[in-house]
C-alpha atoms as one frame of an Amber mdcrd trajectory, in Angstrom:
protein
  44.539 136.612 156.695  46.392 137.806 153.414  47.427 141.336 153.558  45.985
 143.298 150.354  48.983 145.342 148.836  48.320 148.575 146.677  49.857 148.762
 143.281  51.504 151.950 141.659  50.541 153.016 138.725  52.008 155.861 137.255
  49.012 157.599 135.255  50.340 158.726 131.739  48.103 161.161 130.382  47.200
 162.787 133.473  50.941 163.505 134.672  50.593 161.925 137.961  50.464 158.686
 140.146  47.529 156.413 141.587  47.190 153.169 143.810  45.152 150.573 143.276
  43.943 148.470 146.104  41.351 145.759 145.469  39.875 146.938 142.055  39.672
 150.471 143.205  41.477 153.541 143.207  42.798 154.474 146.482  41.703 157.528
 147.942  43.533 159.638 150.899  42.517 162.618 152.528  40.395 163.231 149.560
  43.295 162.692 147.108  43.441 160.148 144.216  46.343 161.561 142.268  49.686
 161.900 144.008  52.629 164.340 142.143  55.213 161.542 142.828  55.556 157.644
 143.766  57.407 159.205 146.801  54.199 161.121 147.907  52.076 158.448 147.105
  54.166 155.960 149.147  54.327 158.307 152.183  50.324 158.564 152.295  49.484
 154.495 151.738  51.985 154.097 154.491  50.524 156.870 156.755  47.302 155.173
 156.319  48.169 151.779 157.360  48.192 150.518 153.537  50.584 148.073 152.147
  52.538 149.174 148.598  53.886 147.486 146.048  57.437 147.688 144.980  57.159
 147.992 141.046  55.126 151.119 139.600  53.141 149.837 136.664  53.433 152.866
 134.078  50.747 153.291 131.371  52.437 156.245 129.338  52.351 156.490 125.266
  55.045 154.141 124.136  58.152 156.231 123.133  57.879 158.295 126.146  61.161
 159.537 126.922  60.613 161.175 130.523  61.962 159.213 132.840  59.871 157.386
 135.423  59.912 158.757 139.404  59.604 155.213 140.399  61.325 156.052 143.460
  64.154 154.048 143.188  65.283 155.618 146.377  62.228 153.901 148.509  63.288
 150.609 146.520  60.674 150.886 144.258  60.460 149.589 140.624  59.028 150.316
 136.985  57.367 147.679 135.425  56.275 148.728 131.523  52.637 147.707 130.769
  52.305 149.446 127.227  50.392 148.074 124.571  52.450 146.805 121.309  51.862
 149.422 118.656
């Protein structure tokens, strides 16, 4: 059997980040929005779930605020932004 992997996404407009796993949002604990990728990472793990290694980030385009992708953990951005 496949294992399902989580992806990252780093949640623009509401300042934090999310995992999706299987169409859903991923919920731990009772949580849904994580302060970092780091954080995020650490719970999916805890919990026996599989991550991905790119975030996907949905900011505004022209964001200058650097992404926590937590490049430390080997983990990735990957830009999904809309042309403007």
């Amino acid at each position: 059997m496949a294992a399902r992997v989580a992806r990252i996404v780093c949640m623009g407009k509401l300042g934090g980040y999310s995992a999706l796993l299987g169409g859903r949002m991923l919920e731990v604990d009772g949580r849904m929005l994580w302060p970092s990728a780091a954080a995020l990472i650490m719970d999916a793990h805890r919990i026996g779930v599989e991550v991905s290694t790119h975030v996907i980030d949905t900011r505004t385009i022209g964001t200058d605020t650097p992404l926590n992708a937590a490049p430390e953990l080997g983990y990735h951005q990957t830009d999904y932004r809309r042309a403007a």
